[in-house]
Short mmCIF file of C-alpha atoms and ligand atoms in Angstrom, two decimals:
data_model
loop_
_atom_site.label_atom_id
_atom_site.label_comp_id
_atom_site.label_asym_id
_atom_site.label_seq_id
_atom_site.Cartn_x
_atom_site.Cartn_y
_atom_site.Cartn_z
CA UNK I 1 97.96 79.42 44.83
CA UNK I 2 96.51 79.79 48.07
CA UNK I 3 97.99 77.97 51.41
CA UNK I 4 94.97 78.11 53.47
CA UNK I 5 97.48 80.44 55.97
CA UNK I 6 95.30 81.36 59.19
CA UNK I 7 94.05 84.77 59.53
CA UNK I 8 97.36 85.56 61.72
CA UNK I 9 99.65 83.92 59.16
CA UNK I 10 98.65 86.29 56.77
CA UNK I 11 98.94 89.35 58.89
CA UNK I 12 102.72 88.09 59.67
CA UNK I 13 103.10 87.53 55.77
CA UNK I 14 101.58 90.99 55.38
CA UNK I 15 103.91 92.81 57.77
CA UNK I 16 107.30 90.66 56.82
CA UNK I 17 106.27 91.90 53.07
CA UNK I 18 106.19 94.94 54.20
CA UNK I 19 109.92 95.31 55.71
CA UNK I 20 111.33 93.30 53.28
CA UNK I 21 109.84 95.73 50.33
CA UNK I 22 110.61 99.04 52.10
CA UNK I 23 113.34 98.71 54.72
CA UNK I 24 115.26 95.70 53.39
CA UNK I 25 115.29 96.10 49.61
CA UNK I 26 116.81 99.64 49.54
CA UNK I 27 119.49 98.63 51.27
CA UNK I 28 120.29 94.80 50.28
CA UNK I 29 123.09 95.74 48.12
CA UNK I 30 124.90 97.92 50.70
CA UNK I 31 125.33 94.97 52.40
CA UNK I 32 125.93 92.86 50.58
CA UNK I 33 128.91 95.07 49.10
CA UNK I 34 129.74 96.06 52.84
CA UNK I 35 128.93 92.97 54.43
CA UNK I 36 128.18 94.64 57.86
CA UNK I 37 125.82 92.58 60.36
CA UNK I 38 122.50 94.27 59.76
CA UNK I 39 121.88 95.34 63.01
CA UNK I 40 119.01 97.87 62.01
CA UNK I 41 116.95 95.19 60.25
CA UNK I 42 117.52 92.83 62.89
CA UNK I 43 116.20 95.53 65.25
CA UNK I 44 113.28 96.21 63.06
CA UNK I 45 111.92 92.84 62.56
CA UNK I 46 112.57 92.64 66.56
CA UNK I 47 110.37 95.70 66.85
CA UNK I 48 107.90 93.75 64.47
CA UNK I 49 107.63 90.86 66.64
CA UNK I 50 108.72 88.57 63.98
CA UNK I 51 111.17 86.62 65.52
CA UNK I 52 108.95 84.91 67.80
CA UNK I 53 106.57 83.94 65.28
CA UNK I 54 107.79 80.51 66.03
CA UNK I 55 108.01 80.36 69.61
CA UNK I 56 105.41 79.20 72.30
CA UNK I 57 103.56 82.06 73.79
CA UNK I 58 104.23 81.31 77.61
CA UNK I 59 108.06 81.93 76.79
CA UNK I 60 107.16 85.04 74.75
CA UNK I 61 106.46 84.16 71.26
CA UNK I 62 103.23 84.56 69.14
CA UNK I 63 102.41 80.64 69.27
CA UNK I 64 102.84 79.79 65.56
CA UNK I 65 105.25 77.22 64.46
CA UNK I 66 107.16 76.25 61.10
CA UNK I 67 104.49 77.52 58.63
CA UNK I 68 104.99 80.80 60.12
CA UNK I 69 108.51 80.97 60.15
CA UNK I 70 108.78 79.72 56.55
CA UNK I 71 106.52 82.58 55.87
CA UNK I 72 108.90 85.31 57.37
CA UNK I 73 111.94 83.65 55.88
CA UNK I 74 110.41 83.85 52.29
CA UNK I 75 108.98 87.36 52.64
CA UNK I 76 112.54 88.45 53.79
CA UNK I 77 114.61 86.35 51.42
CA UNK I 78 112.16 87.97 48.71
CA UNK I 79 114.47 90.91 48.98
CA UNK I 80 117.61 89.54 50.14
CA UNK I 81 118.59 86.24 51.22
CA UNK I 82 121.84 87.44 53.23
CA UNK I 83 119.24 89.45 55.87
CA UNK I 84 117.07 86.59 55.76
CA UNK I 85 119.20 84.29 57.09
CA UNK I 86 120.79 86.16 59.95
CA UNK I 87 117.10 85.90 61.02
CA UNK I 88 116.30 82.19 59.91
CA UNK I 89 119.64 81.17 61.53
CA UNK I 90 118.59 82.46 65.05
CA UNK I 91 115.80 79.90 64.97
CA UNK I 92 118.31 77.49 63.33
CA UNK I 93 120.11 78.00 67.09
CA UNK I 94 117.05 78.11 69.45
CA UNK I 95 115.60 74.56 67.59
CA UNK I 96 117.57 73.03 70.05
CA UNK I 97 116.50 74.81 73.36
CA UNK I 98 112.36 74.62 71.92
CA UNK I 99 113.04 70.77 71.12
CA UNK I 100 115.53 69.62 74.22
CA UNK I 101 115.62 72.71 76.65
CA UNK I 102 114.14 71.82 80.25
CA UNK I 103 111.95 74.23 81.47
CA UNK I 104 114.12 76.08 83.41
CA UNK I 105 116.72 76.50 80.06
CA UNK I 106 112.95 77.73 78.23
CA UNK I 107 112.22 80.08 80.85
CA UNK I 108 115.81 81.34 81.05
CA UNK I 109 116.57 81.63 76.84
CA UNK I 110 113.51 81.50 74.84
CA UNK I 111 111.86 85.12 75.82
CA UNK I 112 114.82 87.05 74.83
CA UNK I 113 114.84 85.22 71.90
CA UNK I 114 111.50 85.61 70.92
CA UNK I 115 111.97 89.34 71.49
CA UNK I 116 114.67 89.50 69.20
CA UNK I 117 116.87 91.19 72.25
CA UNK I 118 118.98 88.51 71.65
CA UNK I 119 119.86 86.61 68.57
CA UNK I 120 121.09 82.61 68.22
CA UNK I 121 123.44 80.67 66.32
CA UNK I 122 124.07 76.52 66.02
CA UNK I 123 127.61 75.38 66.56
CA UNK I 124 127.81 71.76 64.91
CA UNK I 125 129.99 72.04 61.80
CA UNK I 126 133.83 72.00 62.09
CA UNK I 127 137.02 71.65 59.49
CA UNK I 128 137.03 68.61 59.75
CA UNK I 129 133.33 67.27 60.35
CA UNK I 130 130.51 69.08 57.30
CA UNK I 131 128.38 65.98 56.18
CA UNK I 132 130.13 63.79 58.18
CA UNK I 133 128.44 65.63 61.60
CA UNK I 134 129.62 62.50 63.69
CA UNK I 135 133.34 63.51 63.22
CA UNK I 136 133.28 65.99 65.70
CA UNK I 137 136.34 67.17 67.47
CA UNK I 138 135.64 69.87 69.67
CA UNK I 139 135.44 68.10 73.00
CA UNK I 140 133.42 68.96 76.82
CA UNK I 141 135.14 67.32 79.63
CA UNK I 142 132.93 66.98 82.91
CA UNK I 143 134.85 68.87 85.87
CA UNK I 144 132.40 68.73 88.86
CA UNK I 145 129.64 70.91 87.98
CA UNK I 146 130.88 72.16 84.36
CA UNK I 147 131.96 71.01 81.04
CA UNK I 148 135.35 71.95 79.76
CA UNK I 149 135.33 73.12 76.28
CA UNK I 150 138.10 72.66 73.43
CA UNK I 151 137.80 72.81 70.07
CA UNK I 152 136.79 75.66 67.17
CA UNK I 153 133.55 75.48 65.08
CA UNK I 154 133.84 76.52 61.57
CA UNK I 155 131.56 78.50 59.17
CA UNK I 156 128.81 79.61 62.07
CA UNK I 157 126.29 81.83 60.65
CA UNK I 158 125.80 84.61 63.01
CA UNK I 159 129.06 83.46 64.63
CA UNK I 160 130.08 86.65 66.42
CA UNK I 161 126.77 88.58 66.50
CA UNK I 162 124.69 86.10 68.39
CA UNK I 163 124.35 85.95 71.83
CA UNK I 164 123.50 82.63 72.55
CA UNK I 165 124.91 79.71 70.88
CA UNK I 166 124.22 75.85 70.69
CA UNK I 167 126.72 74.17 71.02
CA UNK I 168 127.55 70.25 70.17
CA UNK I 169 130.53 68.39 71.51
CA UNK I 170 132.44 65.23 72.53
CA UNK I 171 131.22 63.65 75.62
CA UNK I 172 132.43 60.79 75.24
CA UNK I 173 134.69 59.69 72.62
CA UNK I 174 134.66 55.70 72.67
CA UNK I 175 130.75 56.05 71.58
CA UNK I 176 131.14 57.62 68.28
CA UNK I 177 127.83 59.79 67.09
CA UNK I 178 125.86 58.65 70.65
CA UNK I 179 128.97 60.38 72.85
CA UNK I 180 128.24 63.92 71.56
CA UNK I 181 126.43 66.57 73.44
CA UNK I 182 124.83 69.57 73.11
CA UNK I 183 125.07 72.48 75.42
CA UNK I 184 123.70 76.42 75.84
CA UNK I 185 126.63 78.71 75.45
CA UNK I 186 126.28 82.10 76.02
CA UNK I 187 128.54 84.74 74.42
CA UNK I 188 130.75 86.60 77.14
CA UNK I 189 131.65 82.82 78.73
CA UNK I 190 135.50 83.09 79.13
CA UNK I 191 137.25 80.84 77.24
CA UNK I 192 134.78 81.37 74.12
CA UNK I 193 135.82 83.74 71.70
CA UNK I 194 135.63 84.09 67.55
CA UNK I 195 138.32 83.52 65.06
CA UNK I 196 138.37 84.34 60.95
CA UNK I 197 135.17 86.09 59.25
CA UNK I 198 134.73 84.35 56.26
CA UNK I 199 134.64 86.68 52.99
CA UNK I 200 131.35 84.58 51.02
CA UNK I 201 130.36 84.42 47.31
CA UNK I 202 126.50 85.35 48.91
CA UNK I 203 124.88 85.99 51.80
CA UNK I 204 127.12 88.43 52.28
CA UNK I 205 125.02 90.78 54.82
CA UNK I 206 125.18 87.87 57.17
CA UNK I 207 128.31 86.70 59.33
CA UNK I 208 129.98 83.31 59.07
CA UNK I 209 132.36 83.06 61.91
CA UNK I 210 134.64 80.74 63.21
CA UNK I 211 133.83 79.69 67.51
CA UNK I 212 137.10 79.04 69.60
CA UNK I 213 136.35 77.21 72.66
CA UNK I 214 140.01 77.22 74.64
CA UNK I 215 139.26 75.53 78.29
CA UNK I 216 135.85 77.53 78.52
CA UNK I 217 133.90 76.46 81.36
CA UNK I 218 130.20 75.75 80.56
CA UNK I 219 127.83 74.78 83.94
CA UNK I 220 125.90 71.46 83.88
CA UNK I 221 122.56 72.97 83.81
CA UNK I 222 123.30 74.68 80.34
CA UNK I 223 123.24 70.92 78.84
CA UNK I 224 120.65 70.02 77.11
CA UNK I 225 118.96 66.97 77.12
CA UNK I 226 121.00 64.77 78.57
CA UNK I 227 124.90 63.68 77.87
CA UNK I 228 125.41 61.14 75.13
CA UNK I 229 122.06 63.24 72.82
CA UNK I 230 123.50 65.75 70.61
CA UNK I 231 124.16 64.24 67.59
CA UNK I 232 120.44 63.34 67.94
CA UNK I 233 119.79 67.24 69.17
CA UNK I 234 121.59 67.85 65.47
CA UNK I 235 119.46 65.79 63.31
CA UNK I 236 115.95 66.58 64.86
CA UNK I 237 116.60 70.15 64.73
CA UNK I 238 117.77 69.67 61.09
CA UNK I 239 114.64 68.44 61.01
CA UNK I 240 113.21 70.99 61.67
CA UNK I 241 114.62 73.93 60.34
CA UNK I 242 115.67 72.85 56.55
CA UNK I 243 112.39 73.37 55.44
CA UNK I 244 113.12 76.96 56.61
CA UNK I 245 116.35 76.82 54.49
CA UNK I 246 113.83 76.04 51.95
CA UNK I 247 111.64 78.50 52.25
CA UNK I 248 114.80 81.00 52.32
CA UNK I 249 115.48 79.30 48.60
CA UNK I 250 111.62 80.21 47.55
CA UNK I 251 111.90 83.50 48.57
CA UNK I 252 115.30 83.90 46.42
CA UNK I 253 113.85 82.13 43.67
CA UNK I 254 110.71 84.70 43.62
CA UNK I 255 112.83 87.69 44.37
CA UNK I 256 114.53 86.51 40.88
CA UNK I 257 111.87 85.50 38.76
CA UNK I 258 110.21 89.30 39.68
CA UNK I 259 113.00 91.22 38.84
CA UNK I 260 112.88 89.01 35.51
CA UNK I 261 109.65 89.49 35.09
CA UNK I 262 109.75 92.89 35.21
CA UNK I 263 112.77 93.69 33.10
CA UNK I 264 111.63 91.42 30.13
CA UNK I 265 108.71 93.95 30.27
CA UNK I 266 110.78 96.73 30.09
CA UNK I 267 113.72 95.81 27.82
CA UNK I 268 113.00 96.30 24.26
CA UNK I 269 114.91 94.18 21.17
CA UNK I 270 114.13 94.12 17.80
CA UNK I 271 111.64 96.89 18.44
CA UNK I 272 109.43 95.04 20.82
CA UNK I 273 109.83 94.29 25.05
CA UNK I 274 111.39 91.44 25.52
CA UNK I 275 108.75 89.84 27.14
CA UNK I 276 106.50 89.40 23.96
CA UNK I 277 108.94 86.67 22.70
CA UNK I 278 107.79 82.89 23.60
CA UNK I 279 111.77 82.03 24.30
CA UNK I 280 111.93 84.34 27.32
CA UNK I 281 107.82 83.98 27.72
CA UNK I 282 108.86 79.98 28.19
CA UNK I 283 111.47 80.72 30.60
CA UNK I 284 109.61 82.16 32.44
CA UNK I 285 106.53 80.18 32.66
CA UNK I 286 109.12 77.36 34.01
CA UNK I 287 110.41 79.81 36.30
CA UNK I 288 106.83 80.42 37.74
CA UNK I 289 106.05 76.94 37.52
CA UNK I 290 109.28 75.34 39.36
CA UNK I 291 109.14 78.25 42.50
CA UNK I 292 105.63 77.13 42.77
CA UNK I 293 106.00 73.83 43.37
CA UNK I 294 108.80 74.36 45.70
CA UNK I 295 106.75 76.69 47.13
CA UNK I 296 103.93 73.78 47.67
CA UNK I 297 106.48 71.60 49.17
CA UNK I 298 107.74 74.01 51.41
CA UNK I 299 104.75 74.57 52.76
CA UNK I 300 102.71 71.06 52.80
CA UNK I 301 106.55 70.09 54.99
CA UNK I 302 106.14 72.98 57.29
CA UNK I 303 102.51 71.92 57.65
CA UNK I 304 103.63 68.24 58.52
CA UNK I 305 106.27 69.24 61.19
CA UNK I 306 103.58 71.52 63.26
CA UNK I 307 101.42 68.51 62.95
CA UNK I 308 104.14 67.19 65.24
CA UNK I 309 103.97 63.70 62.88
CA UNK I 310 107.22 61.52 64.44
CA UNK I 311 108.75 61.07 60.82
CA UNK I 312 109.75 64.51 59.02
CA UNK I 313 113.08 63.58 58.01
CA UNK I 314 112.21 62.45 54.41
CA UNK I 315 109.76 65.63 54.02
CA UNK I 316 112.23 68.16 55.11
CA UNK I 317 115.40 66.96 53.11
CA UNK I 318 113.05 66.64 50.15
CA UNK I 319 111.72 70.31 50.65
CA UNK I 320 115.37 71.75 51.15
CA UNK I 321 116.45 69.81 48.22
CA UNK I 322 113.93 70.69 45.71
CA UNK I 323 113.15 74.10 46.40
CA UNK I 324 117.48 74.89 46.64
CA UNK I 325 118.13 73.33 43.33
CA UNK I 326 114.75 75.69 42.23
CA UNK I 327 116.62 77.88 43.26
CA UNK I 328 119.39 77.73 41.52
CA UNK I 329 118.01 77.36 38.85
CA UNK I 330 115.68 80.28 38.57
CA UNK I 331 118.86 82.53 39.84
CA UNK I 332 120.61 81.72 36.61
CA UNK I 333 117.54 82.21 34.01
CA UNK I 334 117.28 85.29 35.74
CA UNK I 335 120.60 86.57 34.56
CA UNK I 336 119.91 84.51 30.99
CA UNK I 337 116.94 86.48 30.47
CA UNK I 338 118.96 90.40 31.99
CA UNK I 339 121.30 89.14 29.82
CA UNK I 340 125.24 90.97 29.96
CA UNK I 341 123.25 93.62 32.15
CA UNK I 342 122.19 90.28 34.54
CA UNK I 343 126.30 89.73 35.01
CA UNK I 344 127.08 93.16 36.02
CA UNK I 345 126.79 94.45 39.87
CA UNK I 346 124.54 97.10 38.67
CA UNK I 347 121.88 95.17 38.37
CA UNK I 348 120.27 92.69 41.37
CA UNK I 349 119.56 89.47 39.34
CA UNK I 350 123.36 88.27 39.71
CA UNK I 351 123.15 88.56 43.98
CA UNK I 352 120.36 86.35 43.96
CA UNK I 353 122.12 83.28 42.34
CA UNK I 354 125.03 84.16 44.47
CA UNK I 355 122.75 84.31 47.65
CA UNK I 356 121.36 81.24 45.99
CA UNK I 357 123.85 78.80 46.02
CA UNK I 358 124.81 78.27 49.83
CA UNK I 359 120.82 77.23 50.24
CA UNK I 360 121.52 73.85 48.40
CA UNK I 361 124.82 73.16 50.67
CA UNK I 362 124.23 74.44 54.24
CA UNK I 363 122.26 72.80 56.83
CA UNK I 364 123.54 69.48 54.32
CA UNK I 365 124.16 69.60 50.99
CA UNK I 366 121.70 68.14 48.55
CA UNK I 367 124.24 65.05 48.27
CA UNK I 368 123.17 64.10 52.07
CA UNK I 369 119.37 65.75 51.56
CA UNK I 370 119.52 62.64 48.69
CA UNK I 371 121.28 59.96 51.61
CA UNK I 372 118.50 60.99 54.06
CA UNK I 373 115.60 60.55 51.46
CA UNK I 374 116.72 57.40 50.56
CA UNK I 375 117.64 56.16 53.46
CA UNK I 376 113.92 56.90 54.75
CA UNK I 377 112.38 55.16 51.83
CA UNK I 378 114.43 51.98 52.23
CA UNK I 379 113.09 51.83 56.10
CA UNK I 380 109.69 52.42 55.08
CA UNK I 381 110.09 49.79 52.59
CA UNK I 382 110.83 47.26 54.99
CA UNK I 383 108.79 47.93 57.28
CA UNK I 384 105.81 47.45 55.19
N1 COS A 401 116.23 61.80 63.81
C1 COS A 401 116.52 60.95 64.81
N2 COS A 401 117.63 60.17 64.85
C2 COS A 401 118.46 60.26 63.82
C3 COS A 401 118.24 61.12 62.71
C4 COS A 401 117.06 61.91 62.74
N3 COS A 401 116.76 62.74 61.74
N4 COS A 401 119.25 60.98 61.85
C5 COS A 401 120.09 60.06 62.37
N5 COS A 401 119.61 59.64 63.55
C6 COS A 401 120.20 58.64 64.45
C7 COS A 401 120.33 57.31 63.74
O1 COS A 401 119.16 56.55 63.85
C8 COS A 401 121.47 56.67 64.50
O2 COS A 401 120.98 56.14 65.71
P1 COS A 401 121.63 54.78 66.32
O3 COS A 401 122.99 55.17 66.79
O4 COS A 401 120.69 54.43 67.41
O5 COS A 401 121.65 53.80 65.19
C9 COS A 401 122.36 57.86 64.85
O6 COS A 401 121.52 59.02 64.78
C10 COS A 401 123.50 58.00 63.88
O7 COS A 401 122.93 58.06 62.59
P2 COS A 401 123.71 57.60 61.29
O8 COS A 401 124.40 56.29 61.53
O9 COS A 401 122.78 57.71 60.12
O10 COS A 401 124.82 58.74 61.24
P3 COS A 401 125.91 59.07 60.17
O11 COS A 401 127.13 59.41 60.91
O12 COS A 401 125.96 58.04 59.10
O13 COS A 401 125.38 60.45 59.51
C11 COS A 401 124.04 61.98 58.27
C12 COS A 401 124.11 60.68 59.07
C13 COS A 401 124.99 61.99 57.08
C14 COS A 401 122.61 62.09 57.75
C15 COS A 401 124.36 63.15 59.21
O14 COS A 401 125.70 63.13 59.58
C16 COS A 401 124.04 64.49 58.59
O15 COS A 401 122.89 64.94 58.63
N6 COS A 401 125.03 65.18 58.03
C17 COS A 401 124.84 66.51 57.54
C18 COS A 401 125.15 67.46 58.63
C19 COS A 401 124.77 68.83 58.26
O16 COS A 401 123.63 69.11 57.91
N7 COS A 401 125.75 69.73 58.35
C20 COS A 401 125.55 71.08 57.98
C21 COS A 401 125.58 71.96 59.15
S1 COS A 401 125.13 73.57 58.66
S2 COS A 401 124.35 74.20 60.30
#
């Protein structure tokens, strides 16, 4: 199929194929055994100019927007979806700054970011607060000119690594969802340190962190927006980025279905390669078939949010739900067609449905992907 992707768009798809075939592939399943921050990717892709792919070019970046950064995400996921989210999860965490910042907190963030000298995380979920986002608990008391933050964040990808983190809070308790806001934290603030590493079924090569806040003093002019937004700060840059989760399932999905592909060639039964048999030929037309079409949504919703159309919501659940349950679903036929080899470590199909999975619960499961689609059609329904 062909996207129509600009002349540049291609030369980023090039070049992120390129690093994902040669740098990142060798070395996905160190670490994802290892599960060590991959620092020398990071630094590559840096070098590449591929993390501001996304980013405005007056702060730094190469002026492309969501189509571009699904691009990168899919190339890298391609290869392994644990790398491919420390990057995607960066963007996850400067959303907030591109959408809300001022232009002093663009001027001050964004460049480094867009360099890849420094990396960002998003600090929403907690223990007690996943779908439910509006049960918050970590709380930012004004104090003259700062915010006093207590609380811990749970399950932060790139919690630890990053530099810069976005943070939501309590405001303002009595107001429910409208008395949360968000704020720039930068790692280093005292009063902000990390707690447990989590130990993942996938993704392994990225971190998932825990952020303690214990009276850390944040100034005023690191809020963003303005006091009483972040729960809306949360949802628009969900928004935003889950068709970049989406694109991260696409890539996985492809990654699978080509290792599949290419082992059905080579494995012979009953004296022939697999491959020439219409049960694994069928499987894998289906395969083909379902990562395409994710692959269409992914990016027709990318497309729609650079169009900067007010209503993405429905779009961007619908891409993150469809192409994640792809996903999964190509992971697993994967192994079907590897067979007992598929289930062993040796071989790469079984990382990809474990690398799989997290894509159809993070950034909200496909149970509240489902709420927000519906929700959106109901409204649109009445106000027809
Ligand atoms: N854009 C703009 N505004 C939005 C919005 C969006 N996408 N989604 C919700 N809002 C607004 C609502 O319009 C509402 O505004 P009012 O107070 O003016 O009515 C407000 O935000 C609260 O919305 P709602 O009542 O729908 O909130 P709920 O508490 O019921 O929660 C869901 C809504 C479940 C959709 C939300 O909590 C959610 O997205 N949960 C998943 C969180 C998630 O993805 N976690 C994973 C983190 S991994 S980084």
């Amino acid at each position: 199929m062909d996207y129509l992707f600009t002349e540049n768009q291609k030369m980023i798809q090039e070049l992120a194929r390129q690093i994902a075939t040669e740098k990142i592939a060798p070395v996905a399943a160190h670490y994802d055994e290892t599960e060590e921050f991959p620092w020398p990717i990071m630094k590559i892709l840096s070098e590449s100019d591929l993390f501001g792919v996304y980013i405005e070019e007056k702060y730094g970046g190469t002026g492309g927007g969501a189509v571009d950064l699904a691009i990168v995400t899919e190339e890298l996921s391609k290869a392994c979806g644990g790398i491919a989210v420390c990057y995607a999860a960066s963007a996850l965490g400067t959303y907030p700054i591109i959408l809300y910042g001022n232009e002093e907190q663009k001027k001050k963030y964004l460049p480094d970011l867009a360099a890849g000298k420094k990396i960002a995380a998003f600090g929403l979920t907690e223990a007690g607060a996943g779908s439910d986002a509006g049960a918050i608990a970590t709380t930012a008391k004004k104090d003259g000119d700062y915010y006093i933050l207590n609380g811990t964040k749970q399950w932060i990808t790139n919690g630890g690594e990053a530099q810069i983190y976005t943070v939501v809070a309590i405001t303002d308790k009595s107001k429910g969802p409208r008395g949360a806001s968000a704020f720039i934290v930068e790692k280093g603030t005292p009063g902000f340190t990390f707690g447990k590493k989590e130990k993942k079924l996938g993704i392994r090569a990225s971190t998932t962190n825990e952020l303690i806040f214990t009276d850390c003093k944040v100034h005023k002019d690191n809020l963003l927006s303005r006091e009483g937004s972040g729960f809306i700060v949360a949802m628009k840059t969900f928004d935003q980025s889950r068709p970049g989760v989406a694109a991260q399932a696409v890539g996985i999905a492809q990654g699978a279905l080509d290792h599949a592909v290419k082992y059905a060639k080579e494995r012979v039964q009953f004296g022939k390669p697999i491959s020439s048999f219409q049960a694994i030929q069928h499987m894998l037309a289906d395969m083909a078939t379902q990562t395409e079409a994710a692959r269409a949504l992914v990016y027709a919703t990318a497309r729609l949010v650079d169009s900067g159309a007010a209503k993405i919501s429905k779009a961007s659940a619908m891409s993150k739900l469809f192409a994640s349950d792809v996903a999964m679903k190509v992971t697993t036929d994967a192994i079907q067609i590897f067979g007992g080899y598929g289930y062993m470590r040796d071989y790469p199909v079984e990382k990809y449905m474990r690398d799989a999975k997290i894509t159809q619960i993070y950034e909200g499961t496909n149970q509240i992907q489902r709420n927000v689609i519906a929700l959106e059609l109901i409204k649109e329904s009445l106000s027809k």
